Coordinates of C-alpha atoms in Angstrom, one line a residue:
M1 CA 0.0 0.0 0.0
V2 CA 1.2 3.4 -0.9
D3 CA 0.8 6.2 1.7
A4 CA -1.5 9.0 0.7
A5 CA 1.1 11.6 1.8
V6 CA 3.5 10.4 -0.9
F7 CA 0.9 10.9 -3.6
Q8 CA 0.0 14.3 -2.2
S9 CA 3.7 15.4 -2.1
V10 CA 4.2 14.2 -5.7
A11 CA 1.1 15.9 -6.9
L12 CA 1.9 19.3 -5.2
C13 CA 5.7 19.6 -5.9
P14 CA 6.9 22.0 -8.5
P15 CA 8.2 20.6 -11.8
Q16 CA 11.9 21.5 -11.1
E17 CA 11.9 19.3 -7.9
L18 CA 10.0 16.4 -9.4
P19 CA 12.9 14.0 -10.1
Q20 CA 14.3 14.4 -6.5
M21 CA 10.9 13.8 -5.0
M22 CA 10.5 10.7 -7.2
A23 CA 13.9 9.3 -6.0
A24 CA 13.0 10.0 -2.4
A25 CA 9.7 8.3 -2.7
A26 CA 11.1 5.2 -4.4
D27 CA 11.3 3.4 -1.0
G28 CA 7.6 3.9 -0.4
L29 CA 6.6 2.5 -3.8
G30 CA 7.9 -1.0 -3.2
S31 CA 4.5 -2.6 -3.7
I32 CA 4.1 -1.1 -7.1
A33 CA 6.2 -2.6 -9.9
L34 CA 7.6 0.6 -11.3
D35 CA 11.1 1.7 -12.2
T36 CA 12.2 5.2 -11.3
T37 CA 13.7 5.6 -14.7
Q38 CA 10.2 5.7 -16.2
L39 CA 9.7 9.1 -14.4
N40 CA 12.7 10.8 -16.0
M41 CA 10.6 12.6 -18.6
S42 CA 9.9 16.1 -19.8
V43 CA 7.6 17.5 -17.2
T44 CA 6.5 20.3 -19.3
D45 CA 4.7 17.9 -21.6
P46 CA 1.1 17.6 -20.4
T47 CA 0.5 14.1 -21.9
A48 CA 3.6 12.7 -20.1
W49 CA 2.4 14.3 -16.8
A50 CA -1.1 12.7 -17.3
T51 CA 0.5 9.3 -18.0
A52 CA 2.6 9.5 -14.8
M53 CA -0.5 10.4 -12.7
N54 CA -2.4 7.4 -14.2
N55 CA 0.5 5.1 -13.4
L56 CA 0.4 6.3 -9.8
G57 CA -3.3 5.5 -9.6
M58 CA -4.5 9.2 -9.5
V59 CA -6.8 11.1 -11.7
P60 CA -5.1 14.0 -13.5
V61 CA -7.0 17.0 -12.4
G62 CA -4.6 19.8 -13.4
L63 CA -1.3 20.7 -15.0
P64 CA 2.0 20.9 -13.2
G65 CA 2.6 24.0 -11.2
Q66 CA -1.1 24.5 -10.5
Q67 CA -2.6 24.2 -7.0
L68 CA -5.0 21.2 -7.1
V69 CA -6.7 21.7 -3.7
S70 CA -8.0 25.0 -2.4
D71 CA -7.2 26.2 1.1
S72 CA -10.9 26.4 2.0
I73 CA -11.3 22.7 1.6
C74 CA -8.0 21.6 3.2
V75 CA -8.7 23.6 6.4
P76 CA -8.7 20.9 9.1
G77 CA -10.7 22.9 11.6
F78 CA -13.7 23.6 9.3
D79 CA -16.8 24.3 11.4
P80 CA -20.0 23.4 9.5
G81 CA -22.1 25.1 12.2
L82 CA -21.1 28.6 11.2
N83 CA -24.5 29.0 9.5
M84 CA -26.3 28.6 12.8
M85 CA -24.9 31.8 14.2
T86 CA -27.3 34.7 14.5
G87 CA -27.1 37.3 11.8
I88 CA -25.4 35.0 9.3
T89 CA -27.4 33.7 6.3
P90 CA -27.5 29.9 5.6
I91 CA -24.3 28.7 3.9
N92 CA -24.7 28.0 0.2
P93 CA -22.2 25.4 -1.2
M94 CA -21.4 27.9 -4.0
I95 CA -20.3 30.6 -1.6
P96 CA -16.5 30.9 -2.0
G97 CA -14.3 30.2 1.0
L98 CA -17.1 28.9 3.3
G99 CA -18.5 25.7 1.7
L100 CA -16.9 22.8 -0.1
V101 CA -16.6 24.6 -3.4
P102 CA -13.6 26.7 -4.3
P103 CA -14.0 30.4 -5.3
P104 CA -16.2 30.5 -8.4
P105 CA -14.4 31.3 -11.7
P106 CA -15.8 33.8 -14.1
T107 CA -19.3 33.0 -15.4
E108 CA -18.1 32.0 -18.9
V109 CA -15.8 29.3 -17.4
T110 CA -17.2 26.0 -16.1
V111 CA -16.8 25.1 -12.4
V112 CA -13.9 22.6 -11.8
K113 CA -14.2 20.3 -8.8
E114 CA -11.1 19.6 -6.7
I115 CA -9.9 16.8 -4.5
I116 CA -11.3 16.6 -1.0
H117 CA -9.2 15.1 1.8
C118 CA -10.7 13.6 4.9
K119 CA -9.1 11.7 7.8
S120 CA -10.3 8.2 6.7
C121 CA -10.8 8.7 3.0
T122 CA -10.2 10.9 -0.1
L123 CA -12.7 12.1 -2.6
F124 CA -11.6 12.5 -6.3
P125 CA -13.7 14.5 -8.7
Q126 CA -15.0 13.0 -11.9
N127 CA -13.7 13.9 -15.4
P128 CA -14.9 17.4 -16.1
N129 CA -15.6 16.4 -19.7
L130 CA -18.3 14.0 -18.6
P131 CA -21.9 15.3 -18.2
P132 CA -22.9 16.3 -14.7
P133 CA -24.8 13.6 -12.6
S134 CA -28.5 13.7 -13.0
T135 CA -30.9 14.2 -10.1
R136 CA -34.6 13.6 -9.6
E137 CA -37.1 16.4 -9.0
R138 CA -36.7 17.9 -5.6
P139 CA -39.5 17.0 -3.2
P140 CA -41.1 19.8 -1.1
G141 CA -39.2 20.4 2.2
C142 CA -36.5 17.9 1.3
K143 CA -33.9 17.4 4.1
T144 CA -32.9 13.8 3.2
V145 CA -30.5 12.6 0.5
F146 CA -29.9 9.2 -1.0
V147 CA -26.2 8.3 -1.2
G148 CA -25.4 5.4 -3.5
G149 CA -22.1 3.8 -4.8
L150 CA -20.5 3.7 -1.4
P151 CA -17.5 1.4 -1.0
E152 CA -18.3 -1.9 0.5
N153 CA -16.0 -1.3 3.5
A154 CA -17.4 2.1 4.2
T155 CA -18.7 2.4 7.8
E156 CA -21.2 4.7 9.3
E157 CA -18.4 6.7 11.0
I158 CA -16.7 7.3 7.6
I159 CA -20.0 8.5 6.0
Q160 CA -20.6 10.7 9.1
E161 CA -17.1 12.2 8.6
V162 CA -17.6 12.9 4.9
F163 CA -21.1 14.4 5.1
E164 CA -20.6 16.3 8.4
Q165 CA -18.9 19.0 6.3
C166 CA -22.3 19.7 4.6
G167 CA -24.1 20.4 7.9
D168 CA -25.6 18.9 11.0
I169 CA -26.8 15.3 10.5
T170 CA -29.8 14.2 12.4
A171 CA -30.0 10.5 11.2
I172 CA -28.1 8.1 9.0
R173 CA -29.8 4.9 7.8
K174 CA -27.3 2.6 6.2
S175 CA -28.3 -0.4 4.2
K176 CA -26.4 -3.7 3.9
K177 CA -25.8 -2.8 0.3
N178 CA -23.7 0.1 -1.0
F179 CA -26.2 2.9 -0.2
C180 CA -27.6 4.9 2.7
H181 CA -30.0 7.7 3.5
I182 CA -28.8 10.8 5.4
R183 CA -31.2 13.4 7.0
F184 CA -29.8 16.9 7.6
A185 CA -31.1 19.5 10.0
E186 CA -31.8 22.2 7.4
E187 CA -32.9 22.2 3.7
F188 CA -29.9 24.1 2.3
M189 CA -27.5 21.4 3.6
V190 CA -29.0 19.1 1.0
D191 CA -27.6 21.3 -1.8
K192 CA -24.1 20.9 -0.3
A193 CA -24.5 17.1 -0.2
I194 CA -25.7 17.1 -3.9
Y195 CA -22.4 18.8 -4.8
L196 CA -20.5 15.6 -3.8
S197 CA -22.4 13.6 -6.4
G198 CA -20.0 12.1 -9.0
Y199 CA -16.9 12.0 -6.7
R200 CA -14.9 8.8 -6.5
M201 CA -14.4 7.8 -2.8
R202 CA -11.3 5.9 -1.8
L203 CA -10.7 4.7 1.8
G204 CA -7.2 5.5 2.9
S205 CA -4.7 4.7 0.1
S206 CA -6.0 1.3 -0.7
T207 CA -6.6 0.3 -4.4
D208 CA -9.0 -2.6 -3.5
K209 CA -12.4 -2.5 -5.2
K210 CA -14.1 -2.9 -1.8
D211 CA -12.4 0.3 -0.6
S212 CA -13.5 2.5 -3.5
G213 CA -16.7 3.6 -5.1
R214 CA -18.4 6.3 -7.2
L215 CA -20.8 8.4 -5.1
H216 CA -24.2 9.2 -6.4
V217 CA -26.1 11.7 -4.2
D218 CA -29.8 12.4 -5.0
F219 CA -32.8 13.9 -3.4
A220 CA -34.9 11.4 -1.3
Q221 CA -38.5 11.6 -0.4
A222 CA -39.1 11.2 3.3
R223 CA -42.4 11.3 5.2
D224 CA -40.9 13.3 8.0
D225 CA -39.6 16.0 5.6
F226 CA -43.0 16.3 3.9
Y227 CA -44.8 16.4 7.3
E228 CA -42.6 19.3 8.5
W229 CA -43.0 21.1 5.2
E230 CA -46.8 20.7 5.5
C231 CA -46.7 22.1 9.1
K232 CA -44.7 25.1 7.9
Q233 CA -47.2 25.7 5.0
R234 CA -50.1 25.5 7.4
M235 CA -48.4 27.9 9.8
R236 CA -47.8 30.3 6.9
A237 CA -51.4 30.0 5.8
R238 CA -52.6 30.7 9.4
E239 CA -50.4 33.8 9.5
E240 CA -51.6 35.0 6.2
R241 CA -55.3 34.5 7.3
H242 CA -54.6 36.4 10.5
R243 CA -52.9 39.2 8.5
R244 CA -55.8 39.4 6.1
K245 CA -58.3 39.5 9.0
L246 CA -56.4 42.3 10.7
E247 CA -56.4 44.2 7.4
E248 CA -60.1 43.6 6.9
D249 CA -60.8 44.8 10.4
R250 CA -58.7 47.8 9.9
L251 CA -60.5 48.7 6.6
R252 CA -64.0 47.8 7.8
P253 CA -66.2 50.9 8.3
P254 CA -67.1 51.5 11.9
S255 CA -70.3 50.0 13.1
P256 CA -73.2 52.3 14.0
P257 CA -73.6 53.3 17.6
A258 CA -75.7 51.1 19.8
I259 CA -79.3 52.0 20.4
M260 CA -80.3 52.4 24.0
H261 CA -83.2 50.3 25.5
Y262 CA -86.6 51.9 25.9
S263 CA -87.5 53.6 29.1
E264 CA -89.8 56.5 30.0
H265 CA -86.8 58.7 30.7
E266 CA -85.1 57.9 27.4
A267 CA -88.5 58.4 25.6
A268 CA -88.8 61.9 27.1
L269 CA -85.2 62.8 26.0
L270 CA -85.9 61.4 22.5
A271 CA -89.1 63.5 22.2
E272 CA -86.9 66.7 22.9
K273 CA -84.4 65.5 20.3
L274 CA -87.1 65.0 17.7
K275 CA -88.0 68.7 18.0
D276 CA -84.4 69.8 17.4
D277 CA -83.4 70.0 13.7
S278 CA -79.7 69.2 14.4
K279 CA -80.5 65.9 16.3
F280 CA -83.5 64.8 14.3
S281 CA -81.8 62.3 12.0
E282 CA -80.2 60.5 15.0
A283 CA -83.4 60.5 17.0
I284 CA -85.6 59.2 14.2
T285 CA -83.4 56.1 13.9
V286 CA -83.8 55.3 17.6
L287 CA -87.6 55.8 17.3
L288 CA -87.7 53.5 14.3
S289 CA -85.7 50.7 16.1
W290 CA -88.0 51.0 19.2
I291 CA -91.1 50.6 17.1
E292 CA -89.6 47.6 15.2
R293 CA -88.6 46.0 18.5
G294 CA -92.2 46.1 19.6
E295 CA -91.9 48.6 22.5
V296 CA -95.3 50.0 21.6
N297 CA -98.0 48.8 24.0
R298 CA -101.1 50.2 25.7
R299 CA -99.1 52.0 28.4
S300 CA -96.5 53.6 26.0
A301 CA -98.9 54.2 23.1
N302 CA -99.6 57.9 24.0
Q303 CA -95.9 58.7 24.4
F304 CA -95.1 57.1 21.0
Y305 CA -98.0 58.9 19.5
S306 CA -96.6 62.2 20.6
M307 CA -93.1 61.3 19.2
V308 CA -94.7 60.3 15.9
Q309 CA -96.6 63.5 15.8
S310 CA -93.4 65.5 16.3
A311 CA -91.9 63.5 13.5
N312 CA -94.9 64.5 11.3
S313 CA -94.4 68.2 12.2
H314 CA -90.8 67.9 10.9
V315 CA -92.4 67.3 7.5
R316 CA -93.5 70.9 7.3
R317 CA -90.1 72.1 8.2
L318 CA -88.6 69.9 5.4
M319 CA -91.1 71.3 2.9
N320 CA -90.2 74.8 3.9
E321 CA -86.5 74.0 3.3
K322 CA -87.4 72.5 0.0
A323 CA -89.3 75.7 -1.0
T324 CA -86.4 77.9 -0.1
H325 CA -84.0 75.7 -2.0
E326 CA -86.3 75.7 -5.0
Q327 CA -86.4 79.5 -4.8
E328 CA -82.6 79.7 -4.7
M329 CA -82.5 77.4 -7.7
E330 CA -84.9 79.6 -9.6
E331 CA -82.8 82.7 -8.8
A332 CA -79.7 80.8 -9.9
K333 CA -81.4 79.8 -13.2
E334 CA -82.5 83.4 -13.7
N335 CA -78.9 84.7 -13.1
F336 CA -77.6 82.0 -15.5
K337 CA -80.1 83.0 -18.1
N338 CA -79.2 86.6 -17.8
A339 CA -75.5 85.8 -18.1
L340 CA -76.1 83.7 -21.2
T341 CA -78.1 86.5 -22.8
G342 CA -75.2 88.9 -22.1
I343 CA -72.7 86.4 -23.6
L344 CA -74.9 85.9 -26.6
T345 CA -75.1 89.7 -27.3
Q346 CA -71.3 89.9 -27.2
F347 CA -71.1 87.0 -29.6
E348 CA -73.5 88.8 -31.9
Q349 CA -71.4 91.9 -31.8
I350 CA -68.2 89.9 -32.6
V351 CA -69.9 88.1 -35.5
A352 CA -71.1 91.5 -36.8
V353 CA -67.5 92.8 -36.7
F354 CA -66.3 89.7 -38.7
N355 CA -69.1 90.2 -41.2
A356 CA -68.3 93.9 -41.7
S357 CA -64.6 93.1 -42.2
T358 CA -65.5 90.5 -44.9
R359 CA -67.3 93.2 -47.0
Q360 CA -65.5 94.4 -50.1
K361 CA -64.5 97.8 -48.8
A362 CA -62.3 96.4 -46.1
W363 CA -61.7 92.8 -47.5
D364 CA -59.6 94.1 -50.4
H365 CA -57.1 95.7 -48.2
F366 CA -56.2 92.6 -46.2
S367 CA -53.5 90.2 -47.3
K368 CA -54.1 86.6 -48.2
A369 CA -53.0 85.1 -44.8
Q370 CA -55.0 87.7 -43.0
R371 CA -58.1 86.9 -45.0
K372 CA -57.6 83.2 -44.2
N373 CA -57.3 83.9 -40.4
I374 CA -60.3 86.2 -40.4
D375 CA -62.4 83.6 -42.2
I376 CA -61.4 80.9 -39.7
W377 CA -62.2 83.2 -36.7
R378 CA -65.5 84.1 -38.2
K379 CA -66.6 80.5 -38.7
H380 CA -65.5 79.6 -35.1
S381 CA -67.4 82.5 -33.5
E382 CA -70.5 81.7 -35.5
E383 CA -70.5 78.1 -34.3
L384 CA -70.1 79.2 -30.7
R385 CA -72.9 81.8 -31.2
N386 CA -75.2 79.1 -32.5
A387 CA -74.4 76.8 -29.6
Q388 CA -75.1 79.5 -27.0
S389 CA -78.4 80.5 -28.7
E390 CA -79.5 76.8 -28.8
Q391 CA -78.8 76.5 -25.1
L392 CA -80.7 79.7 -24.3
M393 CA -83.7 78.5 -26.4
G394 CA -83.7 75.2 -24.6
I395 CA -83.9 77.0 -21.2
R396 CA -86.8 79.1 -22.4
R397 CA -88.6 76.0 -23.7
E398 CA -88.2 74.4 -20.3
E399 CA -89.6 77.5 -18.6
E400 CA -92.6 77.5 -20.9
M401 CA -93.3 73.8 -20.1
E402 CA -93.0 74.5 -16.4
M403 CA -95.5 77.4 -16.8
S404 CA -98.0 75.2 -18.6
D405 CA -97.6 72.5 -15.9
D406 CA -98.2 75.1 -13.2
E407 CA -101.4 76.2 -14.9
N408 CA -102.8 72.6 -15.0
C409 CA -101.9 71.5 -11.5
D410 CA -100.9 73.4 -8.3
S411 CA -97.3 73.0 -7.3
P412 CA -96.2 72.2 -3.7
T413 CA -94.7 75.6 -3.4
K414 CA -98.1 77.3 -4.1
K415 CA -99.7 75.0 -1.5
M416 CA -97.1 76.1 1.1
R417 CA -97.8 79.7 0.2
V418 CA -101.5 79.1 0.8
D419 CA -100.6 77.5 4.2
E420 CA -98.7 80.6 5.1
S421 CA -101.8 82.8 4.5
A422 CA -104.5 83.5 7.0
L423 CA -106.0 80.0 6.7
A424 CA -102.7 78.3 7.9
A425 CA -103.8 78.0 11.5
Q426 CA -107.2 76.5 10.7
A427 CA -105.6 74.0 8.2
Y428 CA -103.0 73.0 10.9
A429 CA -105.8 72.2 13.4
L430 CA -107.7 70.2 10.8
K431 CA -104.4 68.3 10.1
E432 CA -103.9 67.4 13.7
E433 CA -107.5 66.1 14.0
N434 CA -107.0 64.2 10.8
D435 CA -103.8 62.6 12.1
S436 CA -105.5 61.6 15.4
L437 CA -108.3 59.9 13.5
R438 CA -105.8 58.3 11.2
W439 CA -103.9 56.8 14.1
Q440 CA -107.1 55.5 15.6
L441 CA -108.0 53.9 12.2
D442 CA -104.6 52.3 12.0
A443 CA -105.1 50.8 15.5
Y444 CA -108.4 49.3 14.4
R445 CA -106.8 48.0 11.3
N446 CA -104.0 46.3 13.3
E447 CA -106.6 44.6 15.4
V448 CA -108.5 43.4 12.3
E449 CA -105.2 42.2 10.7
L450 CA -104.4 40.2 13.9
L451 CA -107.8 38.5 13.7
K452 CA -107.3 37.8 10.0
Q453 CA -103.9 36.3 10.7
E454 CA -105.4 34.0 13.3
K455 CA -108.0 32.9 10.8
E456 CA -105.4 32.4 8.1
Q457 CA -103.4 30.2 10.4
L458 CA -106.4 27.9 10.8
F459 CA -107.0 27.9 7.0
R460 CA -103.3 27.2 6.4
T461 CA -103.4 24.1 8.5
E462 CA -106.2 22.8 6.3
E463 CA -104.4 23.9 3.2
N464 CA -101.2 22.2 4.3
L465 CA -103.1 18.9 4.7
T466 CA -104.5 19.3 1.1
K467 CA -101.1 20.2 -0.2
D468 CA -99.6 17.1 1.4
Q469 CA -102.2 14.9 -0.2
Q470 CA -101.5 16.6 -3.6
L471 CA -97.8 16.0 -3.1
Q472 CA -98.4 12.3 -2.4
F473 CA -100.5 12.1 -5.6
L474 CA -97.8 13.9 -7.6
Q475 CA -95.2 11.5 -6.2
Q476 CA -97.3 8.5 -7.2
T477 CA -97.8 9.9 -10.7
V478 CA -94.0 10.5 -11.0
Q479 CA -93.3 7.0 -10.0
G480 CA -95.8 5.8 -12.6
M481 CA -94.1 7.9 -15.3
Q482 CA -90.7 6.4 -14.3
Q483 CA -92.1 2.9 -14.7
Q484 CA -93.5 3.8 -18.1
L485 CA -90.2 5.2 -19.2
L486 CA -88.5 2.0 -18.1
A487 CA -91.0 -0.1 -20.1
I488 CA -90.5 2.2 -23.2
Q489 CA -86.8 1.7 -22.9
E490 CA -87.2 -2.1 -22.8
E491 CA -89.4 -1.9 -25.9
L492 CA -86.8 0.2 -27.6
N493 CA -84.2 -2.4 -26.8
N494 CA -86.4 -5.2 -28.1
K495 CA -87.0 -3.3 -31.3
K496 CA -83.3 -2.8 -31.7
S497 CA -82.7 -6.5 -31.4
E498 CA -85.5 -7.2 -33.9
L499 CA -84.0 -4.8 -36.4
E500 CA -80.6 -6.5 -36.0
Q501 CA -82.3 -9.9 -36.6
A502 CA -84.1 -8.5 -39.6
K503 CA -80.8 -7.2 -41.0
E504 CA -79.2 -10.6 -40.5
E505 CA -82.1 -12.4 -42.2
Q506 CA -81.9 -9.9 -45.1
S507 CA -78.2 -10.6 -45.6
H508 CA -78.9 -14.3 -45.3
T509 CA -81.6 -14.1 -48.0
Q510 CA -79.4 -12.1 -50.3
A511 CA -76.7 -14.7 -49.9
L512 CA -79.2 -17.5 -50.7
L513 CA -80.4 -15.5 -53.8
K514 CA -76.8 -15.1 -55.0
V515 CA -76.2 -18.9 -54.5
L516 CA -79.5 -19.8 -56.3
Q517 CA -78.7 -17.4 -59.2
E518 CA -75.3 -19.0 -59.6
Q519 CA -77.0 -22.5 -59.6
L520 CA -79.5 -21.3 -62.2
K521 CA -76.7 -20.0 -64.4
G522 CA -75.0 -23.4 -64.1
T523 CA -78.1 -25.3 -64.9
K524 CA -78.9 -23.2 -67.9
D525 CA -75.5 -23.8 -69.2
L526 CA -75.9 -27.5 -68.7
V527 CA -79.3 -27.5 -70.4
E528 CA -77.9 -25.7 -73.4
T529 CA -75.0 -28.1 -73.6
N530 CA -77.0 -31.2 -73.0
G531 CA -80.0 -30.2 -75.0
H532 CA -82.7 -30.5 -72.3
S533 CA -86.1 -29.0 -72.7
H534 CA -87.2 -25.7 -71.3
E535 CA -89.6 -27.4 -69.0
D536 CA -86.8 -28.5 -66.7
A537 CA -85.5 -24.9 -66.5
N538 CA -89.0 -23.6 -65.7
E539 CA -89.3 -26.2 -62.9
I540 CA -86.0 -25.0 -61.4
N541 CA -87.1 -21.4 -61.5
V542 CA -90.4 -22.3 -59.8
L543 CA -88.5 -24.1 -57.1
T544 CA -86.1 -21.1 -56.5
V545 CA -89.1 -18.7 -56.3
A546 CA -90.9 -21.0 -53.9
L547 CA -87.8 -21.2 -51.7
V548 CA -87.4 -17.4 -51.7
N549 CA -91.1 -16.9 -50.9
Q550 CA -91.0 -19.5 -48.1
D551 CA -87.9 -17.7 -46.6
R552 CA -89.7 -14.4 -46.8
E553 CA -92.8 -15.8 -45.1
N554 CA -90.6 -17.3 -42.3
N555 CA -89.0 -13.9 -41.8
S556 CA -92.3 -12.1 -41.8
E557 CA -93.7 -14.6 -39.3
K558 CA -90.6 -14.0 -37.1
R559 CA -91.0 -10.3 -37.3
I560 CA -94.7 -10.2 -36.3
Q561 CA -94.9 -10.6 -32.6
G562 CA -97.9 -11.5 -30.7
L563 CA -99.5 -9.4 -28.0
K564 CA -97.6 -9.3 -24.7
S565 CA -100.4 -9.2 -22.2
E566 CA -104.2 -9.2 -21.8
K567 CA -104.0 -5.5 -21.1
E568 CA -102.8 -4.8 -24.6
A569 CA -105.5 -7.0 -26.1
L570 CA -108.1 -5.1 -24.1
L571 CA -106.7 -1.8 -25.2
I572 CA -106.7 -2.9 -28.9
G573 CA -110.4 -3.9 -28.5
I574 CA -111.4 -0.5 -27.0
I575 CA -109.4 1.5 -29.5
S576 CA -110.8 -0.4 -32.5
T577 CA -114.4 0.1 -31.2
F578 CA -113.7 3.8 -30.6
L579 CA -112.2 4.3 -34.1
H580 CA -115.0 2.2 -35.7
V581 CA -117.4 4.8 -34.3
H582 CA -115.2 7.6 -35.6
P583 CA -114.8 6.7 -39.3
F584 CA -112.9 9.9 -40.1
G585 CA -110.3 9.0 -37.5
A586 CA -109.1 10.7 -34.3
N587 CA -105.8 12.2 -33.1
I588 CA -103.7 10.7 -30.4
E589 CA -104.7 13.4 -27.8
Y590 CA -108.4 12.6 -28.3
L591 CA -107.7 8.9 -27.9
W592 CA -105.6 9.4 -24.8
S593 CA -108.3 11.6 -23.1
Y594 CA -110.8 8.9 -23.7
M595 CA -108.6 6.1 -22.5
Q596 CA -107.5 8.0 -19.4
Q597 CA -111.0 7.9 -18.1
L598 CA -110.8 4.1 -18.1
D599 CA -107.1 3.9 -17.0
S600 CA -105.5 7.0 -15.4
K601 CA -102.0 5.6 -15.5
I602 CA -101.9 5.1 -19.3
S603 CA -99.9 7.6 -21.4
A604 CA -100.3 8.9 -24.9
N605 CA -96.9 7.5 -25.9
E606 CA -97.9 4.0 -24.9
I607 CA -101.1 4.2 -27.0
E608 CA -99.1 5.5 -30.0
M609 CA -96.5 2.7 -29.8
L610 CA -99.3 0.1 -29.6
L611 CA -100.9 1.5 -32.7
M612 CA -97.6 1.6 -34.6
R613 CA -97.0 -2.0 -33.8
L614 CA -100.2 -3.1 -35.7
P615 CA -100.0 -1.5 -39.1
R616 CA -102.6 -4.0 -40.5
M617 CA -105.3 -2.8 -38.1
F618 CA -104.5 0.9 -37.7
K619 CA -103.1 3.5 -40.1
Q620 CA -102.1 7.1 -39.7
E621 CA -103.3 9.8 -42.1
F622 CA -102.7 13.6 -42.4
T623 CA -105.8 15.8 -42.7
G624 CA -106.1 19.6 -43.2
V625 CA -103.9 22.2 -44.9
G626 CA -101.2 24.5 -43.5
A627 CA -101.7 25.4 -39.9
T628 CA -104.7 23.1 -39.6
L629 CA -102.6 20.0 -40.5
E630 CA -103.3 17.1 -38.2
K631 CA -102.3 13.5 -37.8
R632 CA -105.3 11.1 -37.3
W633 CA -105.4 7.3 -36.7
K634 CA -108.0 5.2 -38.5
L635 CA -109.2 1.6 -38.3
C636 CA -108.1 -0.3 -41.4
A637 CA -108.7 -3.9 -40.4
F638 CA -111.9 -4.3 -42.4
E639 CA -110.2 -2.9 -45.5
G640 CA -107.7 -5.8 -45.4
I641 CA -110.6 -8.3 -45.1
K642 CA -112.3 -6.8 -48.1
T643 CA -109.2 -7.0 -50.3
T644 CA -108.6 -10.6 -49.3

């Protein structure tokens, strides 16, 4: 066995000291049958250097004079737990100086893997010309790797030593064969382990097959990893839901203030608020909620009546406000109309100036460009003048229409003016009396409605019973319809099978005809050649025709089916007597309405299918023209008897 230190010293020595190093290492190479004279070669030749490295049992990974192993990998005290320190991001295997990878070369140059030395083994990279090792799709939350191609003599301690450089190992499951599963503490450590895929592992300096192997590292699917990943996803989903809920609560409009419970003190305060214009909108909502809650009873009816009366008095204030706003709107309209008329007069003056300048006395003195500009300005001012005049005419039309409406019916403003006259006090007193009578009438109406509701409840119980019976009848009819549909489906299947049999029989008869025609041709040829009489040929033709007719009769007998049940026979008898009485025929709806009186479960489709099955007894004819076209069924059984 050759010591690994000898190979490392040979690999790392400069080219000038290589012969001396070879001579010094000759004692350690006794187990290898090599002559030192073979190493006396030109070291500057790359092919000779590669041959020498192959003879020593090492893969040529670089040219002489180059450093084959980076300092970051050969550091003996490498601490894989640096990534667990606070404030430091997780270690990526591609970060230079921290992981297993040397500093990255420029982007256009491919990454060259280097030799990795451990205490018990050495890892040699694969040929850079070979394609990179393939990996499966990464499972979610993967922390476990599959390591294959291990040496047979590799122990769990050696595997721990090699893969501890990638990160904290939580479990190693080694198989009896040359593979194992390694689970790391974090997900990013798996990427470091994948970097070792493709390396050739050699235990010590042994060249035995059991002490070497090609590593294949791949992602592994573990239930623990997937469970932890699912837990993290659920936690993130919970956090997201919580965040969204907080955002919705923040953006949600504030809820309305709570309405106090009814009491006599609160009702007295609410009555004062209803009289105040600034607090009326708030007080009316409280009054509405109290009435909807059912706080009105015989004791509180008078108090509620006074509050409702004060709410009604607020209507007059609102109408006064509306009248003032309408008056302000009329004044604004008048001001707008006056301003429009002033603008229109100025437009007229400007247009008159342009028209005067276009007359020949002044037009001839302007230049060509000036005439062009004046013409453009004149057209533009005329368009604006026409638009303003149309707008003013529209306003005047609206005023005329409003005046005509005012003449036909009195406006609410005029009514308010009448109220403000000398009769206002009398009208207000009459209104109060009217309101009191109205409230009494409403109370009577409520009592009548309560009595009606009690009566309706009694009637509803009876109606519910009748509805239940109707529902039962409807369910029974639906079940009958379903059974009829199943029977129709069975009939359709039977007819399909009959059609298939008819097709087969038709093909059989055609084949028989072809065979008989060929036989006829053969017999005719024989008659002509042998000189037989025509009577023999006629006898053969008669026989063939008889055979064909017999076959057709057999097929027709097979096609005609007998009646399935006594019910169908009874139906045929009733239908035939009905159609015999109606010599001009009857449509299927007429027949169905007559048959339904005898059997309520029978359907029109069933009657029509039965009539179509017996073409010798019943036939269908079209009567009428255009929109009055109608299909009628007639009894034709006696016509067949007459013809026979």
